[in-house]
Coordinates of C-alpha atoms in Angstrom, one line a residue:
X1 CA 0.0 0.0 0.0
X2 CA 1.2 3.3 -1.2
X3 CA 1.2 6.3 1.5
X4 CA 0.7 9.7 0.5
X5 CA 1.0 13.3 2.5
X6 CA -0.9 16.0 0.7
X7 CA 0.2 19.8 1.7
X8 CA -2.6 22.2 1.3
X9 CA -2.0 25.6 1.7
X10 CA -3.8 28.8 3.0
X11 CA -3.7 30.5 -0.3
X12 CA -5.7 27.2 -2.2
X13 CA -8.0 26.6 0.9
X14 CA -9.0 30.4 1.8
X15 CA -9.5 33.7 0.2
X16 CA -8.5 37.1 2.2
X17 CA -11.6 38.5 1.7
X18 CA -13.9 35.2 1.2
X19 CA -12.9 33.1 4.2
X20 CA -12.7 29.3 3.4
X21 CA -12.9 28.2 -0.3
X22 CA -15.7 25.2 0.7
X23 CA -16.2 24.4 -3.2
X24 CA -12.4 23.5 -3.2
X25 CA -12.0 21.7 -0.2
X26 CA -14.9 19.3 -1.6
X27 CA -12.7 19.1 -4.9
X28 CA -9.8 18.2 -3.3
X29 CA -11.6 15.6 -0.8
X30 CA -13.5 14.0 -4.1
X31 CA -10.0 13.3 -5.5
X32 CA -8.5 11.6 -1.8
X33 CA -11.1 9.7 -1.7
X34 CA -10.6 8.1 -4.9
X35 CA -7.3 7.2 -3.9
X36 CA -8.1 5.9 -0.9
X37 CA -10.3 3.8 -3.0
X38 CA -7.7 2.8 -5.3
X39 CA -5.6 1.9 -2.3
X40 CA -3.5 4.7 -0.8
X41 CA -3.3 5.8 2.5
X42 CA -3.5 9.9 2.6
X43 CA -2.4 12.1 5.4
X44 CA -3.2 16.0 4.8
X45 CA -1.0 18.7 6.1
X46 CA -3.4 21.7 6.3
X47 CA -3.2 25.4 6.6
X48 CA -6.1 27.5 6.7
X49 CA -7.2 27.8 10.2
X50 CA -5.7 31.6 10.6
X51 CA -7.3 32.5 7.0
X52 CA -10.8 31.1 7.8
X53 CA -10.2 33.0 11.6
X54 CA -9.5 36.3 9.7
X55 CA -13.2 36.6 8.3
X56 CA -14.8 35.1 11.2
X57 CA -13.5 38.1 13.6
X58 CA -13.9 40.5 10.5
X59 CA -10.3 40.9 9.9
X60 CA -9.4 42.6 6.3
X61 CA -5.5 41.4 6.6
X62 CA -3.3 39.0 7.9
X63 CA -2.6 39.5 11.6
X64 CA 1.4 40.3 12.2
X65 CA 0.5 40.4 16.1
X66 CA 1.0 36.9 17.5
X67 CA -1.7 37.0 20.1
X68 CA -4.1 38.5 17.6
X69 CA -2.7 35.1 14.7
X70 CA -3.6 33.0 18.0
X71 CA -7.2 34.1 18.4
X72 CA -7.4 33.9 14.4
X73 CA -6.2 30.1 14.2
X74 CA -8.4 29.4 17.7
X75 CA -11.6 30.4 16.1
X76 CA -11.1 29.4 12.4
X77 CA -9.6 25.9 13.5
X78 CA -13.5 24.8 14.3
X79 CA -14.0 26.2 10.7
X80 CA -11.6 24.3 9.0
X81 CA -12.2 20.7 10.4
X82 CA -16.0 21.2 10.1
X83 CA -15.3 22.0 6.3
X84 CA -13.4 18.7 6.2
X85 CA -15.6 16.1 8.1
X86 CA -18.3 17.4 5.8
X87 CA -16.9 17.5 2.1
X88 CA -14.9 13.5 3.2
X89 CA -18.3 12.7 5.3
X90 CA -19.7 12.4 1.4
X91 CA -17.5 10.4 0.0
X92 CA -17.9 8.0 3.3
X93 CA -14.6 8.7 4.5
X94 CA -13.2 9.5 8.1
X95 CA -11.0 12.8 8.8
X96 CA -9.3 13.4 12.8
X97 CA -7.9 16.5 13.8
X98 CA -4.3 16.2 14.4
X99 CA -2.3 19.2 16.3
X100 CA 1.3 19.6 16.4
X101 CA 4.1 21.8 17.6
X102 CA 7.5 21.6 17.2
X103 CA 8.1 19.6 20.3
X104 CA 6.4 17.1 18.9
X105 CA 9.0 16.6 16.4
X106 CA 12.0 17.7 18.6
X107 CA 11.2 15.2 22.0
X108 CA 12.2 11.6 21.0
X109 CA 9.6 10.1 23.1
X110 CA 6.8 12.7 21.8
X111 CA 8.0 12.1 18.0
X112 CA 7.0 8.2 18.4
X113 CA 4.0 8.9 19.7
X114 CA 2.6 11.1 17.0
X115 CA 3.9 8.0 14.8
X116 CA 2.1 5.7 16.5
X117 CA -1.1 7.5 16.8
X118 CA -1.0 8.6 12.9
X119 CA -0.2 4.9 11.9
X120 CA -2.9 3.8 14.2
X121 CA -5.4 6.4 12.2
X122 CA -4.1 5.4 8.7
X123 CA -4.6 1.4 10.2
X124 CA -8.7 2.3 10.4
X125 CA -8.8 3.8 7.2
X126 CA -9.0 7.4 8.6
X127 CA -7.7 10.1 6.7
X128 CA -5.2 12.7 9.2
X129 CA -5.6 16.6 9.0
X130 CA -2.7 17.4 10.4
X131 CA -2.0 21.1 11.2
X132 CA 0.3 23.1 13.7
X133 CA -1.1 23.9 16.9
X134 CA -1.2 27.6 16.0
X135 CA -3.4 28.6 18.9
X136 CA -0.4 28.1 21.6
X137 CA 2.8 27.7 19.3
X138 CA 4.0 31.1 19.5
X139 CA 7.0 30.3 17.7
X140 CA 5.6 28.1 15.4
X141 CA 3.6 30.9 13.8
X142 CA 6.5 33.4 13.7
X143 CA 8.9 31.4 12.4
X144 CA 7.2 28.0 10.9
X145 CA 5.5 27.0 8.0
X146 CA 3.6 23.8 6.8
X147 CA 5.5 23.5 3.8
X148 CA 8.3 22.4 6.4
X149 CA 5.8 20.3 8.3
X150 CA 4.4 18.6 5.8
X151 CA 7.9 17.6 4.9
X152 CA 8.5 16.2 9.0
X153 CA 5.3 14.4 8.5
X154 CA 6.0 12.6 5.3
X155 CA 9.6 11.2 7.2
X156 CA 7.3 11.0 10.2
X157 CA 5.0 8.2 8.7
X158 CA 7.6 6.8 5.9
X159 CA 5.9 8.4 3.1
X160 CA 6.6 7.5 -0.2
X161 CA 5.4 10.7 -1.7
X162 CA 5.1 14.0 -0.8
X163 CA 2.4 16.2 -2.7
X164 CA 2.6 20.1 -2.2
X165 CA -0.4 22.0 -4.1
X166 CA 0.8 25.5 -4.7
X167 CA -1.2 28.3 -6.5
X168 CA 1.3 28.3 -9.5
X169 CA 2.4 25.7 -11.7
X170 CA 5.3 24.8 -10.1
X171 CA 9.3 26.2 -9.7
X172 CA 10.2 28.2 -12.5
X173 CA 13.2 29.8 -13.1
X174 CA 12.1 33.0 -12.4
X175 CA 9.3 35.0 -10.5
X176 CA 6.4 34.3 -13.1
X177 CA 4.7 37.1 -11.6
X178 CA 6.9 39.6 -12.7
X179 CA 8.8 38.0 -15.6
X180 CA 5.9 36.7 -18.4
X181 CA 8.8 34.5 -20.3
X182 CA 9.9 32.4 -16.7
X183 CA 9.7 28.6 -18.0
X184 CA 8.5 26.4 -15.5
X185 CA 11.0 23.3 -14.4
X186 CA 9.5 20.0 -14.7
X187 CA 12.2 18.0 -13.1
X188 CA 14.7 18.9 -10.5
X189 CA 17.7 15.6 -10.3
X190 CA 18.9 17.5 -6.7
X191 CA 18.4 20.7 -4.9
X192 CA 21.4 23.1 -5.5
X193 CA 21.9 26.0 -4.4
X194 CA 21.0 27.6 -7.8
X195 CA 17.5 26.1 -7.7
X196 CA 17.0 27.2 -4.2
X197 CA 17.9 30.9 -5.0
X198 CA 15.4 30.5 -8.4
X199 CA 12.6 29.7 -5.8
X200 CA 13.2 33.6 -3.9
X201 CA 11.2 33.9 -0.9
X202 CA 8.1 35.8 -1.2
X203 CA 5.1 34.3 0.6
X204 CA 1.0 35.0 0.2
X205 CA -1.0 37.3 2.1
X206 CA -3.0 34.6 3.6
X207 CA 0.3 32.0 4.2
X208 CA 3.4 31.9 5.6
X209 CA 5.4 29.7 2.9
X210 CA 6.4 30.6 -0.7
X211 CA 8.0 28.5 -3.0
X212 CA 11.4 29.1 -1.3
X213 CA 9.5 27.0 1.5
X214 CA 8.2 24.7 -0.7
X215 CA 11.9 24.0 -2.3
X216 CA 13.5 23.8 1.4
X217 CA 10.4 21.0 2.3
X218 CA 11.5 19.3 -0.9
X219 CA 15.3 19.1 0.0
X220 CA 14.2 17.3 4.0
X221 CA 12.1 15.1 2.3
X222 CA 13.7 13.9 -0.8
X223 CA 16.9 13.2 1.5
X224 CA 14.9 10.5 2.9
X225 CA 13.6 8.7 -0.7
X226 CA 10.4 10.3 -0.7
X227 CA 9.7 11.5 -4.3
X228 CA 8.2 15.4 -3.7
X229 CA 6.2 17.3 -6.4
X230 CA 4.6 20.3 -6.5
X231 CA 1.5 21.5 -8.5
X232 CA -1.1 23.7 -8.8
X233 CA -3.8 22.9 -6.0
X234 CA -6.6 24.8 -7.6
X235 CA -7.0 22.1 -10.3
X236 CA -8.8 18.9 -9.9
X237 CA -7.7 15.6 -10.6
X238 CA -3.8 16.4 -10.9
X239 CA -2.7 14.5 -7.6
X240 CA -4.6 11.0 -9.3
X241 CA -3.0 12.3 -12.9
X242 CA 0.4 12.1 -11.5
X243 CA 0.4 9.1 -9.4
X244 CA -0.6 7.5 -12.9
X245 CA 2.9 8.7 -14.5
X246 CA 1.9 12.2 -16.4
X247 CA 3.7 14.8 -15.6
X248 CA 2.6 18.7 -14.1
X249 CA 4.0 20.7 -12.2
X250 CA 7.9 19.9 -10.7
X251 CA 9.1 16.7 -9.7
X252 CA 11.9 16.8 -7.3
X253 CA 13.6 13.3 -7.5
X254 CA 14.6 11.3 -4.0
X255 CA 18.2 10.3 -3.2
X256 CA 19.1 7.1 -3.6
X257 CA 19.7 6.4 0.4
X258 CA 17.5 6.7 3.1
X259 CA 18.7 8.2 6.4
X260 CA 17.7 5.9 9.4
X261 CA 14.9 6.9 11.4
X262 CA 16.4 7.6 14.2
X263 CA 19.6 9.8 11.8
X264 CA 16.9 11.3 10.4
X265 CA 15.3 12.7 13.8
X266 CA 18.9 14.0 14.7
X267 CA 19.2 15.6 11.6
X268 CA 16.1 17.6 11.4
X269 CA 14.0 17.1 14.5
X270 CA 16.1 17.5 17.5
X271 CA 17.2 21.2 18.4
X272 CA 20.7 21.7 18.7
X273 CA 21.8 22.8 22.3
X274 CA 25.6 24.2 21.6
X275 CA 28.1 23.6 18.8
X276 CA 31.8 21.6 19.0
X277 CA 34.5 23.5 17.3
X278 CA 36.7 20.7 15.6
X279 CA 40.0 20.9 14.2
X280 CA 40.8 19.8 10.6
X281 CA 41.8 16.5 11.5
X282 CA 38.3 16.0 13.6
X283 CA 36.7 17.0 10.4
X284 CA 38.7 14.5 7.9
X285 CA 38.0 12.0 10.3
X286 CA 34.0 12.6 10.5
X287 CA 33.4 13.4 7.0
X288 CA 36.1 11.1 5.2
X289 CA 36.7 8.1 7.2
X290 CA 33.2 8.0 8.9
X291 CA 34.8 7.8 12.7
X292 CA 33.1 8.8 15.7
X293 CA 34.3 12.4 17.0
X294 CA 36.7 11.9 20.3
X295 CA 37.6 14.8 22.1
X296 CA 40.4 15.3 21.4
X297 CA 39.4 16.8 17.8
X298 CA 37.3 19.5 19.6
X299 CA 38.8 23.1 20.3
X300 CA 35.9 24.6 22.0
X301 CA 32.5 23.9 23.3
X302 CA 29.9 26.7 22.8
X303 CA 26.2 27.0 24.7
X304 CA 25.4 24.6 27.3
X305 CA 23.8 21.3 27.1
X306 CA 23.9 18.0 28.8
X307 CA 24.4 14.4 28.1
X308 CA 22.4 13.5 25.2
X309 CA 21.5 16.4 23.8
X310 CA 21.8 17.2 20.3
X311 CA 24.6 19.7 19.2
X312 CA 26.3 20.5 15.8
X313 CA 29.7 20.5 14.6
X314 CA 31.3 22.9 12.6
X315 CA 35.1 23.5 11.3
X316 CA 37.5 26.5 12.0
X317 CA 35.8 28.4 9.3
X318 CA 31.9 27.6 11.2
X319 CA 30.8 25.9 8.6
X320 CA 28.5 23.0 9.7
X321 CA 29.5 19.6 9.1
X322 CA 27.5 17.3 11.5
X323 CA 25.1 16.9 14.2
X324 CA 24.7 14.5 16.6
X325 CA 23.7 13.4 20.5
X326 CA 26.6 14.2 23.1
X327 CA 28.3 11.8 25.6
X328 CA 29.1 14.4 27.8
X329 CA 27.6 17.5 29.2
X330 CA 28.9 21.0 28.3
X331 CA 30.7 21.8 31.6
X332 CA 32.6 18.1 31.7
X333 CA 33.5 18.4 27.7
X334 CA 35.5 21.8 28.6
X335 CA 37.7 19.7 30.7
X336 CA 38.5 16.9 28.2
X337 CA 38.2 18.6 24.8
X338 CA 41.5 18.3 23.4
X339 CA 42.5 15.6 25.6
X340 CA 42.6 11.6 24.6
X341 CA 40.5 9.4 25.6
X342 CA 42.7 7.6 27.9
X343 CA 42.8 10.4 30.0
X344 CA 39.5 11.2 30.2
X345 CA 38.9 8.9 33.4
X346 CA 41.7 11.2 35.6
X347 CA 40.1 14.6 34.7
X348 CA 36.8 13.9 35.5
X349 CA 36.6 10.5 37.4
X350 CA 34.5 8.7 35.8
X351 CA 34.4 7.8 31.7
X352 CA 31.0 7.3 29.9
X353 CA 32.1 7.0 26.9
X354 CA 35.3 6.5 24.5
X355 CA 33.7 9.2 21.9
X356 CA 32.3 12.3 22.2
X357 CA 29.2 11.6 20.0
X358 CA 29.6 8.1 18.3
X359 CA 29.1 7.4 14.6
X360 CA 26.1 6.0 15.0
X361 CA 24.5 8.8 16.4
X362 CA 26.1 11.3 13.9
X363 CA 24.7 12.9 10.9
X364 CA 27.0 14.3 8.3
X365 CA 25.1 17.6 7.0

């Protein structure tokens, strides 16, 4: 069975002025529900609930005052889920209301837990509408967007394919709002840096994400073999016309490797606590020969953390290289950075561990 995650966004579900685009949410549950017929299990990523909020409390613009986005998302959440369980409740097809926040992703114990409960859901046949928790994520809201949670979700439940409908075609290789003769990009082999400066990063009046978003959700998600594409979501029937092999929009292909689960939490899940400073041959060692990082290739320790907390690893130049989980607290690696491991006993009188982080909880970036 093939599993699917479907990013919807504000400017496709809701209108600045109009509220919630009801005929469209119908549209787009008619075509999930064909899949889910044909087999797939679906899990949407939604935005919407601060759009649908805005006309409810008579709102002509997007909010910029956090307390004021809260209230929005609070009242326009009801909305948005009602508008769901009754365009799927026609088809015969279950929807739940799933909130997240970024601790969700970032708390190891939280992370398998929302797993569990959205494999449980896609078990029963249900279809997920997953959305931030908006209402209380302060920071979430000011600095997050669902392009880059849709992307967490799709590694979250092992998607094999990640759909993002947009309100253009797809990327192009320039703004095609201001330049007419911008061809659009079918098919991206990796995410350079090229195509992530073509993508700019202008968002709507009614979202958060542009397709600079969009291109920066691709690049998570395609590191862990899920194909990504992104289309125009005011269309019918392209999500069923590209599952069938026809091409729209851009198709952004997977890597060939797929990051462990638990690599792929460290990498993009858990927030970094401090940085390691390594010296050149820390960073051969890490990046070349795949060792573990001892501390005796660190020069200096920066924030403060404790045993297994995530922190990155950069070179002299800062550049970052790697992240991982840490042996050692902050204050007790000041004492043996630089040192060998043999005399890490003497200095602080006991030894954990050999390694600073080991290999196997490293991720080269």
């Amino acid at each position: 069975m093939k599993r699917l995650v479907v990013k919807i966004g504000s400017n496709i579900l809701a209108d600045e002025k109009e509220g919630l685009n009801t005929k469209r949410i119908f549209s787009i549950a008619s075509d999930i529900a064909e899949l889910k017929d044909e087999g797939y299990e679906v899990v949407i990523v939604s935005s919407g609930a601060v759009a649908a909020g805005m006309r409810k409390l008579g709102l002509k613009h997007k909010p910029r005052d956090i307390k004021l986005k809260q209230a929005a998302a609070a009242v326009g959440q009801s909305s948005l889920m009602w508008a769901y369980e009754r365009s799927f409740g026609e088809f015969h097809a279950t929807v739940a209301q799933v909130l997240l926040t970024r601790e969700d992703f970032s708390d190891r114990k939280r992370y398998i837990n929302s797993k569990n409960t959205l494999l449980e859901l896609l078990s029963y046949g249900v279809v997920p509408i997953v959305n931030e928790n908006d209402t209380v994520a302060t920071e979430e809201i000011k600095f997050g967007d669902n392009d880059n949670l849709a992307a967490l979700v799709s590694v979250l439940v092992e998607a094999d394919r990640l759909v993002i409908l947009s309100d253009v075609e797809g990327l192009y290789t320039e703004d095609p709002r201001f330049n007419p003769r911008a061809e659009l990009i079918s098919f991206v082999e990796e995410i350079t840096v090229d195509i992530e400066r073509r993508s700019g990063r202008a968002g709507s009046s009614v979202g958060t994400g542009g397709m600079y978003s969009k291109v920066l959700a691709a690049k998570k998600a395609v590191s862990h073999c899920i194909a990504v594409n992104v289309i125009n979501g005011k269309k019918k029937g392209l999500i069923r016309a590209i599952l069938s092999g026809k091409q729209h929009g851009t198709f952004f292909k997977p890597a060939p490797c797929r990051l462990s689960h638990r690599k792929g939490w460290i990498a993009y899940n858990s927030r970094s606590k401090g940085t390691l400073v390594l010296d050149e041959g820390a960073v051969k060692a890490l990046t070349g020969m795949g060792k573990s990082l001892l501390p005796s290739g660190i020069i200096s320790v920066e924030g403060e953390f404790e045993l297994g907390d995530a922190v990155n690893c950069t070179d002299l130049k800062g550049g970052r290289i790697a992240k991982g989980i840490i042996n050692y607290s902050s204050s007790d690696l000041r004492k043996i950075m630089g040192k060998k491991t043999s005399e890490i006993e003497k200095v602080l009188g006991y030894k954990y561990s050999d390694e600073a982080i080991h290999r196997d909880n490293l991720v080269l970036l």
